[in-house]
Amino acid sequence: MTTGRRQLPFWPLGWMLFGLPLWWALGAIQLAPIALATVMAAFLLVHRRVRLPVPIALFFLFVCWVVPCALMIDSSDRLIGYALRFAVLLVVAVVMLYVYNAPELVTTNRVIGALVSVWLCVLAGGYLALVAPAGGFTTAVGSLLPARLASNDYVHDLFVPTFAEIQHPWGSPTEFARPAAPFPYTNSWGAAVVLLTPVVIAALFAVGRRQRILLLCALAAMTAPAAATSNRGMFVGLAAAAAYVCGRLVFRGRVGPAVAVLLAGGVGAGLLIAAGLPGQVAERQEYGRSTDTRSALYAETWQRSLDSPVFGYGAPRPSISNGISAGTQGYLWMVMFSYGLIGLLLLVVFLLSALTSTWRAPDPTSLCLHAVLISACVIVPYYGLDIMQWLTIGIVTAVLLRRSEVAGRRAR
């Protein structure tokens, strides 16, 4: 235990993550982390020694680059979106630095437990969408918003949440009710599942038999809302995480655990097939043509990014050819379009630095957590990242950096 300095407390992070159901119900899912990150920043300022490892420093550099990109904003509506996205990045930077410097009280097991609670909230939101797909409500914060703010589509989606995205593509005989709660969009729900499920697997190594059985049951229960999303990208991300963990286990000669992961994945795939996932995906693709739409949007985003390669445009802007904004449908595309090619480079360098700096992953818990970063790299080209998704990546990165440093000292 470190002595001679005040230990950073766990409660700001605990409130941030365990409090997700409350923040969602109040409409403070974006605002509460900002307030709690401010508290963390205050604790860091009075901390006697704050260390800044390279990956976290790179993320702070990325956040700093986003600041001058605000000069490219051309409307007040887009300025609101820019401010919310920037606040997310700043919160994640502070939380990452805080967790990294708080090994005494913000322990790995506490962090895993808090992230598992977020995953359980996502699971509950998925079933809420299945039970009441047309449901929604105006939050306390949403009811207080001035009309000027409430008329912004992005702000409206955040503070007047619905339980599911209801889509009825032209020509389709049925509508698709795709789980979204506690997030505004189905893709946000899918991204959260991809990033948090490896944390749940990591928790299986740290809990007792009863809790392990409950978590396994919860994992099986996740297949119903997951199938309802018909979200191909989510399953690609989960498959990549499973393949990564199995590959490294086999390389280490731990065939038994690798087989267990494969069997669990096989059971999950069987449940998804039984829930009708292949048919839902095929029907959605037939009528929605989402692949063609994305391809055209990506081509336009790339071409327009070349017209403003340094600072980008500050925020996504309406597409020239369809109703979807350029700079959406994937976080990498949003960064490239909004913050320029330099912003994109800084983000990619951060992700690669986080991956390589924590590659050691000496134990099963670290290996499962490292799969979060693998999944993040897989999904950022086609998924957006909001506050909870980014917090998961940042917190896991900070924990892995600590564990890798300890493992490195032991290996000397």
Coordinates of C-alpha atoms in Angstrom, one line a residue:
M1 CA 0.0 0.0 0.0
T2 CA 1.2 3.5 -0.9
T3 CA 1.9 5.7 2.1
G4 CA 2.6 9.4 2.6
R5 CA -0.3 10.6 0.4
R6 CA -4.0 10.7 0.6
Q7 CA -5.7 7.8 -1.2
L8 CA -8.2 8.6 -4.0
P9 CA -11.7 7.3 -2.9
F10 CA -13.8 4.9 -4.9
W11 CA -17.2 6.6 -4.4
P12 CA -17.1 9.1 -7.3
L13 CA -16.6 6.2 -9.8
G14 CA -19.1 4.1 -7.8
W15 CA -21.8 6.7 -8.1
M16 CA -21.0 7.2 -11.8
L17 CA -21.5 3.5 -12.7
F18 CA -23.8 2.0 -10.1
G19 CA -26.0 5.1 -10.4
L20 CA -26.7 4.5 -14.1
P21 CA -30.4 3.6 -13.6
L22 CA -31.0 6.7 -11.6
W23 CA -29.1 9.0 -14.0
W24 CA -31.1 7.5 -16.9
A25 CA -34.5 8.0 -15.2
L26 CA -33.6 11.6 -14.3
G27 CA -32.2 12.4 -17.7
A28 CA -28.7 12.9 -16.2
I29 CA -26.9 10.1 -17.9
Q30 CA -24.7 12.7 -19.6
L31 CA -24.7 15.3 -16.8
A32 CA -24.0 13.2 -13.7
P33 CA -20.6 11.9 -15.1
I34 CA -19.6 15.5 -15.7
A35 CA -20.3 16.5 -12.1
L36 CA -18.6 13.4 -10.7
A37 CA -15.6 13.8 -13.0
T38 CA -15.2 17.4 -11.7
V39 CA -15.0 15.9 -8.2
M40 CA -12.4 13.4 -9.4
A41 CA -10.4 16.3 -10.9
A42 CA -10.5 18.1 -7.6
F43 CA -9.2 15.1 -5.8
L44 CA -6.4 14.7 -8.4
L45 CA -5.4 18.4 -7.9
V46 CA -4.7 17.8 -4.2
H47 CA -3.1 14.4 -4.8
R48 CA 0.6 14.6 -4.0
R49 CA 1.8 12.6 -7.0
V50 CA -0.2 12.0 -10.2
R51 CA 1.4 9.8 -12.8
L52 CA 0.5 10.1 -16.5
P53 CA 1.3 7.0 -18.6
V54 CA 1.8 7.4 -22.3
P55 CA -1.6 6.0 -23.5
I56 CA -3.5 8.4 -21.2
A57 CA -1.3 11.3 -22.2
L58 CA -2.1 10.5 -25.9
F59 CA -5.8 10.6 -25.1
F60 CA -5.4 14.0 -23.4
L61 CA -3.6 15.2 -26.5
F62 CA -6.6 14.0 -28.6
V63 CA -8.9 15.9 -26.3
C64 CA -6.8 19.0 -26.7
W65 CA -6.9 18.7 -30.4
V66 CA -10.7 18.7 -30.4
V67 CA -10.7 22.2 -28.9
P68 CA -9.7 24.2 -31.9
C69 CA -12.0 22.2 -34.1
A70 CA -14.8 24.1 -32.6
L71 CA -13.8 27.0 -34.9
M72 CA -15.3 25.1 -37.8
I73 CA -18.8 24.9 -36.2
D74 CA -21.3 26.8 -38.4
S75 CA -24.5 26.8 -36.3
S76 CA -25.7 26.9 -32.7
D77 CA -27.4 23.5 -33.1
R78 CA -24.1 21.9 -34.1
L79 CA -22.3 23.7 -31.3
I80 CA -24.6 22.0 -28.8
G81 CA -23.7 18.6 -30.2
Y82 CA -20.0 19.5 -30.3
A83 CA -20.1 20.6 -26.6
L84 CA -21.8 17.3 -25.5
R85 CA -19.2 15.2 -27.4
F86 CA -16.3 17.2 -26.1
A87 CA -17.6 16.9 -22.5
V88 CA -17.7 13.1 -23.0
L89 CA -14.1 13.0 -24.0
L90 CA -13.0 15.3 -21.2
V91 CA -14.9 13.2 -18.6
V92 CA -13.3 10.0 -19.9
A93 CA -9.8 11.6 -19.8
V94 CA -10.2 12.6 -16.2
V95 CA -11.8 9.3 -15.1
M96 CA -9.0 7.3 -16.8
L97 CA -6.3 9.3 -15.0
Y98 CA -8.2 9.0 -11.7
V99 CA -8.6 5.2 -11.9
Y100 CA -4.9 4.8 -12.9
N101 CA -3.7 6.7 -9.9
A102 CA -6.1 5.1 -7.4
P103 CA -5.0 1.4 -7.1
E104 CA -5.5 1.3 -3.3
L105 CA -9.3 1.9 -3.2
V106 CA -10.4 1.8 -6.8
T107 CA -9.4 -1.9 -7.0
T108 CA -9.8 -4.2 -10.0
N109 CA -12.6 -6.2 -8.4
R110 CA -14.5 -3.0 -7.5
V111 CA -14.2 -1.7 -11.0
I112 CA -15.3 -5.0 -12.5
G113 CA -18.3 -5.1 -10.1
A114 CA -19.3 -1.5 -11.1
L115 CA -19.0 -2.3 -14.8
V116 CA -21.0 -5.5 -14.4
S117 CA -23.8 -3.4 -12.8
V118 CA -23.8 -1.2 -16.0
W119 CA -24.1 -4.4 -18.1
L120 CA -27.0 -5.6 -15.9
C121 CA -28.7 -2.2 -16.5
V122 CA -28.3 -2.7 -20.2
L123 CA -29.8 -6.2 -19.9
A124 CA -32.8 -4.8 -18.0
G125 CA -33.2 -2.0 -20.6
G126 CA -33.2 -4.7 -23.3
Y127 CA -36.1 -6.5 -21.7
L128 CA -37.9 -3.2 -21.0
A129 CA -37.8 -2.7 -24.8
L130 CA -39.2 -6.2 -25.4
V131 CA -42.1 -5.7 -23.0
A132 CA -42.9 -2.1 -24.0
P133 CA -41.2 -1.3 -27.3
A134 CA -43.3 1.8 -27.9
G135 CA -42.6 3.1 -24.4
G136 CA -40.7 6.2 -23.4
F137 CA -40.9 9.2 -21.1
T138 CA -39.8 12.8 -20.6
T139 CA -37.1 12.9 -17.9
A140 CA -36.9 15.5 -15.2
V141 CA -34.0 17.2 -16.9
G142 CA -35.8 17.0 -20.2
S143 CA -38.8 18.7 -18.9
L144 CA -36.6 21.6 -17.7
L145 CA -34.9 22.2 -21.0
P146 CA -35.7 25.4 -22.9
A147 CA -37.5 24.9 -26.1
R148 CA -34.5 26.0 -28.1
L149 CA -32.4 23.1 -26.7
A150 CA -35.2 20.6 -26.7
S151 CA -35.7 21.1 -30.4
N152 CA -32.2 19.8 -31.1
D153 CA -32.6 16.2 -32.3
Y154 CA -29.5 15.0 -30.5
V155 CA -30.5 16.7 -27.2
H156 CA -34.1 15.4 -27.6
D157 CA -32.9 11.8 -28.0
L158 CA -30.7 12.1 -24.9
F159 CA -33.2 13.7 -22.5
V160 CA -36.5 12.3 -23.8
P161 CA -35.6 8.6 -24.1
T162 CA -37.5 5.8 -25.7
F163 CA -37.2 2.1 -24.8
A164 CA -36.6 0.9 -28.4
E165 CA -35.9 2.2 -31.9
I166 CA -39.0 1.5 -34.0
Q167 CA -38.1 1.1 -37.6
H168 CA -40.5 0.3 -40.5
P169 CA -38.4 0.2 -43.7
W170 CA -40.4 0.9 -46.9
G171 CA -41.9 -2.3 -48.3
S172 CA -41.3 -4.4 -45.1
P173 CA -44.4 -6.3 -43.9
T174 CA -43.4 -5.8 -40.3
E175 CA -41.7 -3.1 -38.2
F176 CA -38.6 -3.7 -36.2
A177 CA -38.6 -2.8 -32.5
R178 CA -34.9 -2.8 -31.6
P179 CA -33.8 -2.4 -27.9
A180 CA -32.1 0.8 -27.0
A181 CA -32.7 1.6 -23.3
P182 CA -30.9 3.0 -21.4
F183 CA -29.3 4.6 -24.4
P184 CA -30.9 6.7 -27.1
Y185 CA -30.0 4.4 -30.0
T186 CA -29.9 0.7 -30.7
N187 CA -26.3 0.8 -31.9
S188 CA -25.4 2.4 -28.6
W189 CA -27.0 -0.6 -26.9
G190 CA -25.1 -3.0 -29.1
A191 CA -21.8 -1.2 -28.5
A192 CA -22.3 -1.4 -24.7
V193 CA -23.0 -5.2 -24.9
V194 CA -19.9 -5.7 -27.0
L195 CA -17.6 -3.8 -24.6
L196 CA -19.2 -4.9 -21.3
T197 CA -19.7 -8.6 -22.0
P198 CA -15.9 -9.4 -21.7
V199 CA -16.0 -7.6 -18.3
V200 CA -18.8 -10.0 -17.2
I201 CA -16.6 -13.0 -18.3
A202 CA -13.7 -11.5 -16.3
A203 CA -16.0 -11.3 -13.3
L204 CA -16.6 -15.1 -13.5
F205 CA -13.0 -15.6 -12.4
A206 CA -13.5 -13.4 -9.3
V207 CA -16.8 -14.3 -7.8
G208 CA -18.1 -17.3 -5.8
R209 CA -20.1 -20.2 -7.2
R210 CA -23.6 -18.7 -6.5
Q211 CA -22.7 -15.4 -8.2
R212 CA -21.1 -17.3 -11.1
I213 CA -24.3 -19.2 -11.7
L214 CA -26.3 -16.0 -11.6
L215 CA -24.0 -14.3 -14.1
L216 CA -24.2 -17.3 -16.4
C217 CA -27.9 -17.2 -16.3
A218 CA -27.8 -13.4 -17.1
L219 CA -25.5 -14.1 -20.0
A220 CA -28.0 -16.6 -21.4
A221 CA -30.9 -14.1 -20.8
M222 CA -29.0 -11.5 -22.9
T223 CA -29.6 -13.5 -26.1
A224 CA -33.3 -12.5 -26.3
P225 CA -32.9 -8.7 -26.5
A226 CA -29.6 -9.2 -28.4
A227 CA -31.5 -11.1 -31.1
A228 CA -34.2 -8.5 -31.2
T229 CA -31.6 -5.9 -32.2
S230 CA -30.7 -7.9 -35.4
N231 CA -27.5 -6.0 -35.0
R232 CA -24.8 -7.7 -37.1
G233 CA -22.0 -5.4 -35.8
M234 CA -22.6 -6.5 -32.2
F235 CA -22.1 -10.1 -33.0
V236 CA -19.0 -9.4 -35.0
G237 CA -17.5 -7.6 -32.0
L238 CA -18.4 -10.4 -29.6
A239 CA -17.0 -13.0 -31.9
A240 CA -13.8 -11.1 -32.2
A241 CA -13.5 -10.9 -28.4
A242 CA -14.2 -14.6 -28.0
A243 CA -11.7 -15.6 -30.8
Y244 CA -9.0 -13.4 -29.3
V245 CA -9.4 -14.8 -25.8
C246 CA -9.5 -18.4 -27.1
G247 CA -6.4 -17.8 -29.3
R248 CA -4.3 -16.5 -26.5
L249 CA -5.4 -19.2 -24.1
V250 CA -4.5 -21.9 -26.6
F251 CA -1.1 -20.2 -27.3
R252 CA -0.4 -20.4 -23.5
G253 CA -1.3 -24.1 -23.5
R254 CA -4.6 -23.5 -21.6
V255 CA -6.8 -25.6 -23.8
G256 CA -9.4 -26.4 -21.2
P257 CA -10.5 -22.7 -20.6
A258 CA -10.4 -22.1 -24.4
V259 CA -12.7 -25.0 -25.0
A260 CA -15.0 -23.7 -22.2
V261 CA -15.2 -20.3 -24.0
L262 CA -15.9 -22.0 -27.3
L263 CA -18.7 -24.1 -25.7
A264 CA -20.2 -21.0 -24.1
G265 CA -20.1 -19.2 -27.4
G266 CA -21.7 -22.2 -29.1
V267 CA -24.5 -22.2 -26.6
G268 CA -25.0 -18.5 -27.1
A269 CA -25.1 -18.9 -30.9
G270 CA -27.6 -21.7 -30.6
L271 CA -29.9 -19.6 -28.4
L272 CA -29.6 -16.7 -30.9
I273 CA -30.5 -19.0 -33.8
A274 CA -33.5 -20.4 -31.8
A275 CA -34.6 -16.8 -31.1
G276 CA -34.9 -16.2 -34.9
L277 CA -31.8 -14.0 -35.4
P278 CA -30.8 -15.2 -38.9
G279 CA -34.3 -14.5 -40.3
Q280 CA -34.5 -11.0 -38.6
V281 CA -31.1 -10.0 -40.0
A282 CA -32.0 -11.2 -43.5
E283 CA -35.4 -9.4 -43.5
R284 CA -33.9 -6.2 -42.2
Q285 CA -31.1 -6.3 -44.8
E286 CA -33.6 -7.0 -47.6
Y287 CA -35.8 -4.0 -46.8
G288 CA -33.4 -1.7 -45.0
R289 CA -30.5 -1.8 -47.4
S290 CA -28.3 -0.5 -44.5
T291 CA -25.1 -1.8 -46.1
D292 CA -25.6 0.2 -49.3
T293 CA -26.6 3.3 -47.4
R294 CA -23.5 3.1 -45.2
S295 CA -21.1 2.5 -48.1
A296 CA -22.4 5.6 -49.9
L297 CA -22.3 7.7 -46.7
Y298 CA -18.7 6.6 -46.0
A299 CA -17.6 7.5 -49.5
E300 CA -19.1 11.0 -49.1
T301 CA -17.7 11.4 -45.6
W302 CA -14.2 10.6 -46.9
Q303 CA -14.4 13.0 -49.9
R304 CA -15.8 15.9 -47.8
S305 CA -13.1 15.2 -45.1
L306 CA -10.4 15.8 -47.7
D307 CA -11.9 19.3 -48.3
S308 CA -11.2 20.1 -44.6
P309 CA -8.4 17.8 -43.5
V310 CA -6.9 19.7 -40.6
F311 CA -9.7 20.7 -38.3
G312 CA -12.6 18.9 -39.9
Y313 CA -16.0 20.4 -39.6
G314 CA -16.4 20.4 -35.8
A315 CA -19.5 18.1 -35.9
P316 CA -21.4 15.9 -38.4
R317 CA -23.3 17.7 -41.1
P318 CA -26.3 16.7 -43.3
S319 CA -25.4 14.4 -46.2
I320 CA -25.6 15.7 -49.7
S321 CA -27.2 12.4 -51.0
N322 CA -29.4 11.0 -48.2
G323 CA -31.1 11.9 -44.9
I324 CA -28.2 10.6 -42.7
S325 CA -25.6 13.0 -41.6
A326 CA -22.0 12.7 -42.9
G327 CA -19.7 11.9 -40.0
T328 CA -22.1 9.4 -38.4
Q329 CA -22.5 5.6 -38.5
G330 CA -19.1 5.0 -36.9
Y331 CA -16.9 6.8 -34.4
L332 CA -13.8 6.8 -36.6
W333 CA -15.8 8.5 -39.3
M334 CA -17.2 11.0 -36.9
V335 CA -13.7 11.8 -35.6
M336 CA -12.3 12.1 -39.2
F337 CA -15.1 14.3 -40.4
S338 CA -15.4 16.5 -37.2
Y339 CA -11.8 16.7 -36.0
G340 CA -9.9 16.2 -39.2
L341 CA -7.2 13.7 -40.2
I342 CA -5.0 14.7 -37.3
G343 CA -7.8 14.0 -34.9
L344 CA -8.3 10.6 -36.5
L345 CA -4.5 9.9 -36.3
L346 CA -4.5 10.8 -32.6
L347 CA -7.4 8.5 -31.8
V348 CA -5.9 5.6 -33.7
V349 CA -2.5 6.1 -32.0
F350 CA -4.2 6.2 -28.6
L351 CA -6.1 2.9 -29.3
L352 CA -2.9 1.2 -30.5
S353 CA -0.9 2.5 -27.6
A354 CA -3.5 1.2 -25.1
L355 CA -3.5 -2.2 -26.8
T356 CA 0.3 -2.6 -27.0
S357 CA 1.0 -1.2 -23.5
T358 CA -1.4 -3.7 -21.9
W359 CA -0.6 -6.7 -24.1
R360 CA 1.1 -8.6 -21.4
A361 CA -2.3 -9.6 -19.8
P362 CA -0.7 -12.3 -17.5
D363 CA -3.9 -13.8 -16.0
P364 CA -7.4 -14.7 -17.3
T365 CA -9.0 -11.6 -15.7
S366 CA -6.5 -9.3 -17.5
L367 CA -7.0 -11.3 -20.7
C368 CA -10.7 -10.8 -20.7
L369 CA -10.4 -7.1 -19.9
H370 CA -7.9 -6.8 -22.8
A371 CA -10.6 -8.3 -25.1
V372 CA -12.5 -5.1 -24.4
L373 CA -9.9 -3.1 -26.2
I374 CA -9.8 -5.6 -29.0
S375 CA -13.6 -5.2 -29.4
A376 CA -13.3 -1.4 -29.3
C377 CA -10.9 -1.5 -32.2
V378 CA -13.3 -3.8 -34.1
I379 CA -16.4 -1.7 -33.6
V380 CA -15.2 1.9 -33.9
P381 CA -15.5 1.9 -37.7
Y382 CA -19.2 1.3 -37.6
Y383 CA -20.5 2.1 -34.1
G384 CA -20.6 5.5 -32.3
L385 CA -19.3 5.8 -28.8
D386 CA -21.2 7.7 -26.1
I387 CA -20.5 8.3 -22.4
M388 CA -20.9 4.8 -21.0
Q389 CA -19.1 3.1 -23.9
W390 CA -16.2 5.5 -23.7
L391 CA -16.1 5.1 -19.9
T392 CA -15.8 1.4 -20.3
I393 CA -12.9 1.7 -22.7
G394 CA -11.1 4.3 -20.5
I395 CA -11.6 2.5 -17.2
V396 CA -10.5 -0.8 -18.5
T397 CA -7.4 0.8 -20.1
A398 CA -6.5 2.4 -16.8
V399 CA -6.9 -0.9 -14.9
L400 CA -4.9 -2.9 -17.4
L401 CA -2.1 -0.3 -17.4
R402 CA -1.8 -0.8 -13.6
R403 CA -1.9 -4.6 -13.8
S404 CA 0.6 -4.6 -16.6
E405 CA 3.0 -2.5 -14.6
V406 CA 2.7 -4.8 -11.6
A407 CA 3.3 -7.9 -13.8
G408 CA 6.3 -6.2 -15.4
R409 CA 7.9 -5.6 -12.0
R410 CA 7.3 -9.1 -10.9
A411 CA 8.9 -10.5 -14.0
R412 CA 12.1 -8.6 -13.4

